[in-house]
């Protein structure tokens, strides 16, 4: 049985599907499953939003479902944008504009500390939560965008002197918040797929 990756973010689908392919787990994206419905992310924590997505998309499709809610916490912004990362600076901004908005807000700021957070929730085909796991990646916000790989805020997120966008997917997965959360939840995915397959 295939696992539904419950996100409309193609960057996330690609990363998760690649990581799960290594474990021989076949994935479906929401568009593969013909789902156009968009879950309202009304939660105030990553766990709330990941749970909303996993439960509702599982119930809609009757498939084992993995949802990811993730975002950026910036120390100098008191942990913002957090759960609002996808909408930071306004819905109408493109991602490069969003990255510039963040850089502008940190213009004269010496404290560049930040982290990516990822919460993953796994549901069975009835929408019952089977597991939840978290992953964190500590880093800092750079001074200009660098690199062509990845997605989202990768060009402005620096780890050990290089942005995530300057790293190939295989390298990012070893250190990333998403890679860590996925590694932790993998045994539960394998168990669920074995039991429902
Ligand atoms: P969500 O889809 O509501 O979880 O929003 C996640 C937000 O965080 C989006 O703006 C993503 O671009 C951003 N984000 C999450 N993970 C990453 C990552 O690995 N790299 C860059 N941006 C990320």
PDB file of C-alpha atoms and ligand atoms in Angstrom:
ATOM      1  CA  UNK A   1       0.000   0.000   0.000  1.00  0.00           C
ATOM      2  CA  UNK A   2       1.173   3.501  -0.845  1.00  0.00           C
ATOM      3  CA  UNK A   3       1.681   6.376   1.569  1.00  0.00           C
ATOM      4  CA  UNK A   4       0.000   9.738   0.904  1.00  0.00           C
ATOM      5  CA  UNK A   5       2.274  12.739   1.450  1.00  0.00           C
ATOM      6  CA  UNK A   6      -0.237  15.327   2.627  1.00  0.00           C
ATOM      7  CA  UNK A   7       1.164  18.618   1.379  1.00  0.00           C
ATOM      8  CA  UNK A   8       0.657  20.842  -1.656  1.00  0.00           C
ATOM      9  CA  UNK A   9       4.271  22.069  -1.282  1.00  0.00           C
ATOM     10  CA  UNK A  10       6.154  20.360  -4.139  1.00  0.00           C
ATOM     11  CA  UNK A  11       9.525  20.989  -2.453  1.00  0.00           C
ATOM     12  CA  UNK A  12       8.425  18.962   0.569  1.00  0.00           C
ATOM     13  CA  UNK A  13       6.862  16.171  -1.530  1.00  0.00           C
ATOM     14  CA  UNK A  14      10.088  15.802  -3.491  1.00  0.00           C
ATOM     15  CA  UNK A  15      12.295  15.657  -0.381  1.00  0.00           C
ATOM     16  CA  UNK A  16      10.044  13.230   1.497  1.00  0.00           C
ATOM     17  CA  UNK A  17       9.480  10.945  -1.519  1.00  0.00           C
ATOM     18  CA  UNK A  18      13.236  10.783  -2.189  1.00  0.00           C
ATOM     19  CA  UNK A  19      13.997   9.907   1.429  1.00  0.00           C
ATOM     20  CA  UNK A  20      11.260   7.241   1.529  1.00  0.00           C
ATOM     21  CA  UNK A  21      12.383   5.754  -1.800  1.00  0.00           C
ATOM     22  CA  UNK A  22      15.627   4.827  -0.004  1.00  0.00           C
ATOM     23  CA  UNK A  23      13.432   2.765   2.384  1.00  0.00           C
ATOM     24  CA  UNK A  24      11.496   1.287  -0.620  1.00  0.00           C
ATOM     25  CA  UNK A  25       8.291   3.031   0.406  1.00  0.00           C
ATOM     26  CA  UNK A  26       6.115   4.244  -2.465  1.00  0.00           C
ATOM     27  CA  UNK A  27       4.510   7.648  -2.094  1.00  0.00           C
ATOM     28  CA  UNK A  28       1.563   9.468  -3.618  1.00  0.00           C
ATOM     29  CA  UNK A  29       1.317  13.242  -3.651  1.00  0.00           C
ATOM     30  CA  UNK A  30      -2.019  15.029  -3.167  1.00  0.00           C
ATOM     31  CA  UNK A  31      -2.140  15.697  -6.899  1.00  0.00           C
ATOM     32  CA  UNK A  32      -1.464  11.978  -7.637  1.00  0.00           C
ATOM     33  CA  UNK A  33      -4.500  11.257  -5.429  1.00  0.00           C
ATOM     34  CA  UNK A  34      -6.514  13.985  -7.254  1.00  0.00           C
ATOM     35  CA  UNK A  35      -6.951  15.996  -4.054  1.00  0.00           C
ATOM     36  CA  UNK A  36      -7.419  19.712  -4.684  1.00  0.00           C
ATOM     37  CA  UNK A  37      -8.952  20.480  -1.269  1.00  0.00           C
ATOM     38  CA  UNK A  38      -6.754  22.664   0.943  1.00  0.00           C
ATOM     39  CA  UNK A  39      -6.890  22.021   4.709  1.00  0.00           C
ATOM     40  CA  UNK A  40      -7.277  25.226   6.727  1.00  0.00           C
ATOM     41  CA  UNK A  41      -4.156  25.520   8.898  1.00  0.00           C
ATOM     42  CA  UNK A  42      -5.872  27.137  11.876  1.00  0.00           C
ATOM     43  CA  UNK A  43      -3.590  25.652  14.566  1.00  0.00           C
ATOM     44  CA  UNK A  44      -1.193  27.668  16.685  1.00  0.00           C
ATOM     45  CA  UNK A  45       1.537  25.001  16.826  1.00  0.00           C
ATOM     46  CA  UNK A  46       3.323  22.836  14.252  1.00  0.00           C
ATOM     47  CA  UNK A  47       1.788  19.785  15.932  1.00  0.00           C
ATOM     48  CA  UNK A  48      -1.765  21.186  15.658  1.00  0.00           C
ATOM     49  CA  UNK A  49      -1.365  21.934  11.951  1.00  0.00           C
ATOM     50  CA  UNK A  50       0.376  18.662  11.079  1.00  0.00           C
ATOM     51  CA  UNK A  51      -2.421  16.790  12.867  1.00  0.00           C
ATOM     52  CA  UNK A  52      -5.164  18.754  11.068  1.00  0.00           C
ATOM     53  CA  UNK A  53      -3.581  17.887   7.711  1.00  0.00           C
ATOM     54  CA  UNK A  54      -2.862  14.202   8.455  1.00  0.00           C
ATOM     55  CA  UNK A  55      -6.345  13.478   9.858  1.00  0.00           C
ATOM     56  CA  UNK A  56      -8.346  15.327   7.201  1.00  0.00           C
ATOM     57  CA  UNK A  57      -6.387  14.087   4.173  1.00  0.00           C
ATOM     58  CA  UNK A  58      -6.468  10.482   5.461  1.00  0.00           C
ATOM     59  CA  UNK A  59     -10.237  10.668   5.955  1.00  0.00           C
ATOM     60  CA  UNK A  60     -10.671  12.222   2.510  1.00  0.00           C
ATOM     61  CA  UNK A  61      -8.620   9.579   0.665  1.00  0.00           C
ATOM     62  CA  UNK A  62      -8.774   6.487   2.939  1.00  0.00           C
ATOM     63  CA  UNK A  63      -5.013   6.191   2.568  1.00  0.00           C
ATOM     64  CA  UNK A  64      -2.252   5.928   5.171  1.00  0.00           C
ATOM     65  CA  UNK A  65      -1.155   9.545   5.381  1.00  0.00           C
ATOM     66  CA  UNK A  66       1.957  11.457   6.451  1.00  0.00           C
ATOM     67  CA  UNK A  67       1.710  15.215   7.034  1.00  0.00           C
ATOM     68  CA  UNK A  68       4.524  17.656   7.692  1.00  0.00           C
ATOM     69  CA  UNK A  69       4.164  21.079   9.231  1.00  0.00           C
ATOM     70  CA  UNK A  70       7.333  23.073   9.346  1.00  0.00           C
ATOM     71  CA  UNK A  71       8.700  26.559   9.627  1.00  0.00           C
ATOM     72  CA  UNK A  72      11.410  28.930  10.643  1.00  0.00           C
ATOM     73  CA  UNK A  73      12.006  30.401  14.112  1.00  0.00           C
ATOM     74  CA  UNK A  74      14.265  33.463  14.174  1.00  0.00           C
ATOM     75  CA  UNK A  75      15.764  34.456  17.538  1.00  0.00           C
ATOM     76  CA  UNK A  76      15.892  38.214  16.848  1.00  0.00           C
ATOM     77  CA  UNK A  77      12.179  38.071  15.872  1.00  0.00           C
ATOM     78  CA  UNK A  78      11.238  36.312  19.132  1.00  0.00           C
ATOM     79  CA  UNK A  79      10.716  32.990  17.369  1.00  0.00           C
ATOM     80  CA  UNK A  80       8.689  34.362  14.465  1.00  0.00           C
ATOM     81  CA  UNK A  81       7.510  33.607  11.812  1.00  0.00           C
ATOM     82  CA  UNK A  82       6.958  30.087  13.282  1.00  0.00           C
ATOM     83  CA  UNK A  83       3.647  28.583  12.138  1.00  0.00           C
ATOM     84  CA  UNK A  84       3.160  31.616   9.862  1.00  0.00           C
ATOM     85  CA  UNK A  85       6.374  30.961   7.879  1.00  0.00           C
ATOM     86  CA  UNK A  86       4.540  30.109   4.639  1.00  0.00           C
ATOM     87  CA  UNK A  87       2.655  33.442   4.775  1.00  0.00           C
ATOM     88  CA  UNK A  88       5.467  35.624   6.176  1.00  0.00           C
ATOM     89  CA  UNK A  89       5.327  39.145   4.692  1.00  0.00           C
ATOM     90  CA  UNK A  90       1.904  38.547   3.095  1.00  0.00           C
ATOM     91  CA  UNK A  91       0.241  35.892   0.980  1.00  0.00           C
ATOM     92  CA  UNK A  92       0.979  37.668  -2.305  1.00  0.00           C
ATOM     93  CA  UNK A  93       4.808  37.549  -2.018  1.00  0.00           C
ATOM     94  CA  UNK A  94       6.860  35.153  -4.120  1.00  0.00           C
ATOM     95  CA  UNK A  95       9.418  33.061  -2.207  1.00  0.00           C
ATOM     96  CA  UNK A  96      12.390  35.213  -3.356  1.00  0.00           C
ATOM     97  CA  UNK A  97      10.451  38.291  -2.147  1.00  0.00           C
ATOM     98  CA  UNK A  98       9.740  36.562   1.158  1.00  0.00           C
ATOM     99  CA  UNK A  99      13.458  35.834   1.577  1.00  0.00           C
ATOM    100  CA  UNK A 100      14.235  39.511   0.879  1.00  0.00           C
ATOM    101  CA  UNK A 101      11.565  40.580   3.391  1.00  0.00           C
ATOM    102  CA  UNK A 102      13.265  38.454   6.054  1.00  0.00           C
ATOM    103  CA  UNK A 103      16.735  39.806   5.178  1.00  0.00           C
ATOM    104  CA  UNK A 104      15.372  43.365   5.308  1.00  0.00           C
ATOM    105  CA  UNK A 105      13.850  42.780   8.766  1.00  0.00           C
ATOM    106  CA  UNK A 106      17.245  41.596  10.022  1.00  0.00           C
ATOM    107  CA  UNK A 107      19.174  44.354   8.238  1.00  0.00           C
ATOM    108  CA  UNK A 108      21.104  45.845  11.169  1.00  0.00           C
ATOM    109  CA  UNK A 109      20.767  42.769  13.366  1.00  0.00           C
ATOM    110  CA  UNK A 110      23.894  41.013  14.659  1.00  0.00           C
ATOM    111  CA  UNK A 111      21.971  38.135  16.255  1.00  0.00           C
ATOM    112  CA  UNK A 112      21.285  35.887  13.214  1.00  0.00           C
ATOM    113  CA  UNK A 113      20.402  32.698  15.138  1.00  0.00           C
ATOM    114  CA  UNK A 114      17.472  30.669  13.757  1.00  0.00           C
ATOM    115  CA  UNK A 115      16.138  27.147  13.443  1.00  0.00           C
ATOM    116  CA  UNK A 116      13.921  25.104  11.173  1.00  0.00           C
ATOM    117  CA  UNK A 117      11.319  23.008  12.937  1.00  0.00           C
ATOM    118  CA  UNK A 118       9.452  20.080  11.425  1.00  0.00           C
ATOM    119  CA  UNK A 119       6.595  18.125  12.957  1.00  0.00           C
ATOM    120  CA  UNK A 120       5.384  14.962  11.243  1.00  0.00           C
ATOM    121  CA  UNK A 121       2.122  13.169  11.981  1.00  0.00           C
ATOM    122  CA  UNK A 122       1.159   9.751  10.615  1.00  0.00           C
ATOM    123  CA  UNK A 123      -2.470   8.612  10.343  1.00  0.00           C
ATOM    124  CA  UNK A 124      -4.013   5.299   9.370  1.00  0.00           C
ATOM    125  CA  UNK A 125      -6.605   5.282   6.535  1.00  0.00           C
ATOM    126  CA  UNK A 126      -9.418   6.054   9.001  1.00  0.00           C
ATOM    127  CA  UNK A 127      -7.678   9.213  10.199  1.00  0.00           C
ATOM    128  CA  UNK A 128      -6.500   7.809  13.539  1.00  0.00           C
ATOM    129  CA  UNK A 129      -3.118   9.240  14.620  1.00  0.00           C
ATOM    130  CA  UNK A 130      -0.472   6.505  14.762  1.00  0.00           C
ATOM    131  CA  UNK A 131       2.703   8.502  15.448  1.00  0.00           C
ATOM    132  CA  UNK A 132       4.134  11.992  15.728  1.00  0.00           C
ATOM    133  CA  UNK A 133       7.801  12.981  15.569  1.00  0.00           C
ATOM    134  CA  UNK A 134       9.750  16.215  15.497  1.00  0.00           C
ATOM    135  CA  UNK A 135      13.028  17.377  13.932  1.00  0.00           C
ATOM    136  CA  UNK A 136      15.070  20.570  14.374  1.00  0.00           C
ATOM    137  CA  UNK A 137      17.925  22.144  12.438  1.00  0.00           C
ATOM    138  CA  UNK A 138      19.896  24.968  14.100  1.00  0.00           C
ATOM    139  CA  UNK A 139      21.541  27.592  11.908  1.00  0.00           C
ATOM    140  CA  UNK A 140      21.556  31.272  11.123  1.00  0.00           C
ATOM    141  CA  UNK A 141      20.061  33.696   8.636  1.00  0.00           C
ATOM    142  CA  UNK A 142      22.622  34.854   6.059  1.00  0.00           C
ATOM    143  CA  UNK A 143      23.069  38.325   4.598  1.00  0.00           C
ATOM    144  CA  UNK A 144      22.096  37.504   1.008  1.00  0.00           C
ATOM    145  CA  UNK A 145      20.484  34.538  -0.803  1.00  0.00           C
ATOM    146  CA  UNK A 146      22.980  31.911  -2.042  1.00  0.00           C
ATOM    147  CA  UNK A 147      22.577  28.606  -3.905  1.00  0.00           C
ATOM    148  CA  UNK A 148      20.138  26.974  -6.322  1.00  0.00           C
ATOM    149  CA  UNK A 149      19.095  23.725  -4.603  1.00  0.00           C
ATOM    150  CA  UNK A 150      16.146  23.009  -2.308  1.00  0.00           C
ATOM    151  CA  UNK A 151      13.155  25.299  -1.844  1.00  0.00           C
ATOM    152  CA  UNK A 152      11.643  27.953   0.407  1.00  0.00           C
ATOM    153  CA  UNK A 153      14.072  29.698   2.730  1.00  0.00           C
ATOM    154  CA  UNK A 154      16.996  27.382   1.867  1.00  0.00           C
ATOM    155  CA  UNK A 155      18.991  30.185   0.118  1.00  0.00           C
ATOM    156  CA  UNK A 156      19.055  32.331   3.295  1.00  0.00           C
ATOM    157  CA  UNK A 157      19.498  29.580   5.914  1.00  0.00           C
ATOM    158  CA  UNK A 158      23.166  29.014   6.755  1.00  0.00           C
ATOM    159  CA  UNK A 159      24.611  25.947   8.485  1.00  0.00           C
ATOM    160  CA  UNK A 160      28.379  25.810   9.039  1.00  0.00           C
ATOM    161  CA  UNK A 161      29.061  28.623   6.560  1.00  0.00           C
ATOM    162  CA  UNK A 162      26.961  27.263   3.670  1.00  0.00           C
ATOM    163  CA  UNK A 163      23.274  27.769   2.902  1.00  0.00           C
ATOM    164  CA  UNK A 164      20.960  24.775   2.532  1.00  0.00           C
ATOM    165  CA  UNK A 165      20.477  25.817  -1.111  1.00  0.00           C
ATOM    166  CA  UNK A 166      24.232  25.319  -1.634  1.00  0.00           C
ATOM    167  CA  UNK A 167      23.846  21.643  -0.684  1.00  0.00           C
ATOM    168  CA  UNK A 168      22.645  18.731  -2.816  1.00  0.00           C
ATOM    169  CA  UNK A 169      19.461  16.945  -1.656  1.00  0.00           C
ATOM    170  CA  UNK A 170      21.486  13.981  -0.374  1.00  0.00           C
ATOM    171  CA  UNK A 171      23.507  16.268   1.890  1.00  0.00           C
ATOM    172  CA  UNK A 172      20.510  18.293   3.105  1.00  0.00           C
ATOM    173  CA  UNK A 173      18.591  15.166   4.129  1.00  0.00           C
ATOM    174  CA  UNK A 174      21.377  14.052   6.482  1.00  0.00           C
ATOM    175  CA  UNK A 175      21.112  17.217   8.586  1.00  0.00           C
ATOM    176  CA  UNK A 176      17.679  18.676   7.943  1.00  0.00           C
ATOM    177  CA  UNK A 177      14.749  19.035  10.328  1.00  0.00           C
ATOM    178  CA  UNK A 178      12.646  17.037   7.822  1.00  0.00           C
ATOM    179  CA  UNK A 179      15.266  14.292   7.491  1.00  0.00           C
ATOM    180  CA  UNK A 180      15.441  13.951  11.278  1.00  0.00           C
ATOM    181  CA  UNK A 181      11.667  13.858  11.774  1.00  0.00           C
ATOM    182  CA  UNK A 182      11.302  11.332   8.957  1.00  0.00           C
ATOM    183  CA  UNK A 183      14.073   9.107  10.300  1.00  0.00           C
ATOM    184  CA  UNK A 184      12.311   9.070  13.688  1.00  0.00           C
ATOM    185  CA  UNK A 185       8.865   8.271  12.257  1.00  0.00           C
ATOM    186  CA  UNK A 186      10.071   5.697   9.683  1.00  0.00           C
ATOM    187  CA  UNK A 187       9.572   2.585  11.886  1.00  0.00           C
ATOM    188  CA  UNK A 188       5.930   3.629  12.490  1.00  0.00           C
ATOM    189  CA  UNK A 189       5.390   4.106   8.739  1.00  0.00           C
ATOM    190  CA  UNK A 190       6.850   0.662   8.015  1.00  0.00           C
ATOM    191  CA  UNK A 191       4.657  -0.912  10.701  1.00  0.00           C
ATOM    192  CA  UNK A 192       1.496   0.822   9.457  1.00  0.00           C
ATOM    193  CA  UNK A 193       2.093  -0.105   5.818  1.00  0.00           C
ATOM    194  CA  UNK A 194       2.843  -3.724   6.726  1.00  0.00           C
ATOM    195  CA  UNK A 195      -0.334  -3.959   8.798  1.00  0.00           C
ATOM    196  CA  UNK A 196      -2.607  -2.263   6.250  1.00  0.00           C
ATOM    197  CA  UNK A 197      -1.003  -3.891   3.171  1.00  0.00           C
TER     198      UNK A 197
HETATM  199  P1  LIG B   1       3.798  24.663   5.833  1.00  0.00           P
HETATM  200  O1  LIG B   1       3.664  24.116   4.437  1.00  0.00           O
HETATM  201  O2  LIG B   1       2.564  25.333   6.348  1.00  0.00           O
HETATM  202  O3  LIG B   1       4.347  23.651   6.779  1.00  0.00           O
HETATM  203  O4  LIG B   1       4.849  25.860   5.701  1.00  0.00           O
HETATM  204  C1  LIG B   1       6.212  25.616   5.730  1.00  0.00           C
HETATM  205  C2  LIG B   1       6.955  26.904   5.436  1.00  0.00           C
HETATM  206  O5  LIG B   1       8.290  26.750   5.894  1.00  0.00           O
HETATM  207  C3  LIG B   1       7.040  27.228   3.947  1.00  0.00           C
HETATM  208  O6  LIG B   1       7.158  28.606   3.754  1.00  0.00           O
HETATM  209  C4  LIG B   1       8.352  26.556   3.550  1.00  0.00           C
HETATM  210  O7  LIG B   1       8.922  27.179   2.441  1.00  0.00           O
HETATM  211  C5  LIG B   1       9.192  26.732   4.802  1.00  0.00           C
HETATM  212  N1  LIG B   1      10.072  25.563   4.946  1.00  0.00           N
HETATM  213  C6  LIG B   1       9.781  24.395   5.569  1.00  0.00           C
HETATM  214  N2  LIG B   1      10.783  23.526   5.446  1.00  0.00           N
HETATM  215  C7  LIG B   1      11.724  24.162   4.717  1.00  0.00           C
HETATM  216  C8  LIG B   1      12.993  23.735   4.226  1.00  0.00           C
HETATM  217  O8  LIG B   1      13.453  22.598   4.397  1.00  0.00           O
HETATM  218  N3  LIG B   1      13.670  24.660   3.519  1.00  0.00           N
HETATM  219  C9  LIG B   1      13.208  25.913   3.272  1.00  0.00           C
HETATM  220  N4  LIG B   1      12.014  26.338   3.681  1.00  0.00           N
HETATM  221  C10 LIG B   1      11.272  25.465   4.400  1.00  0.00           C
END
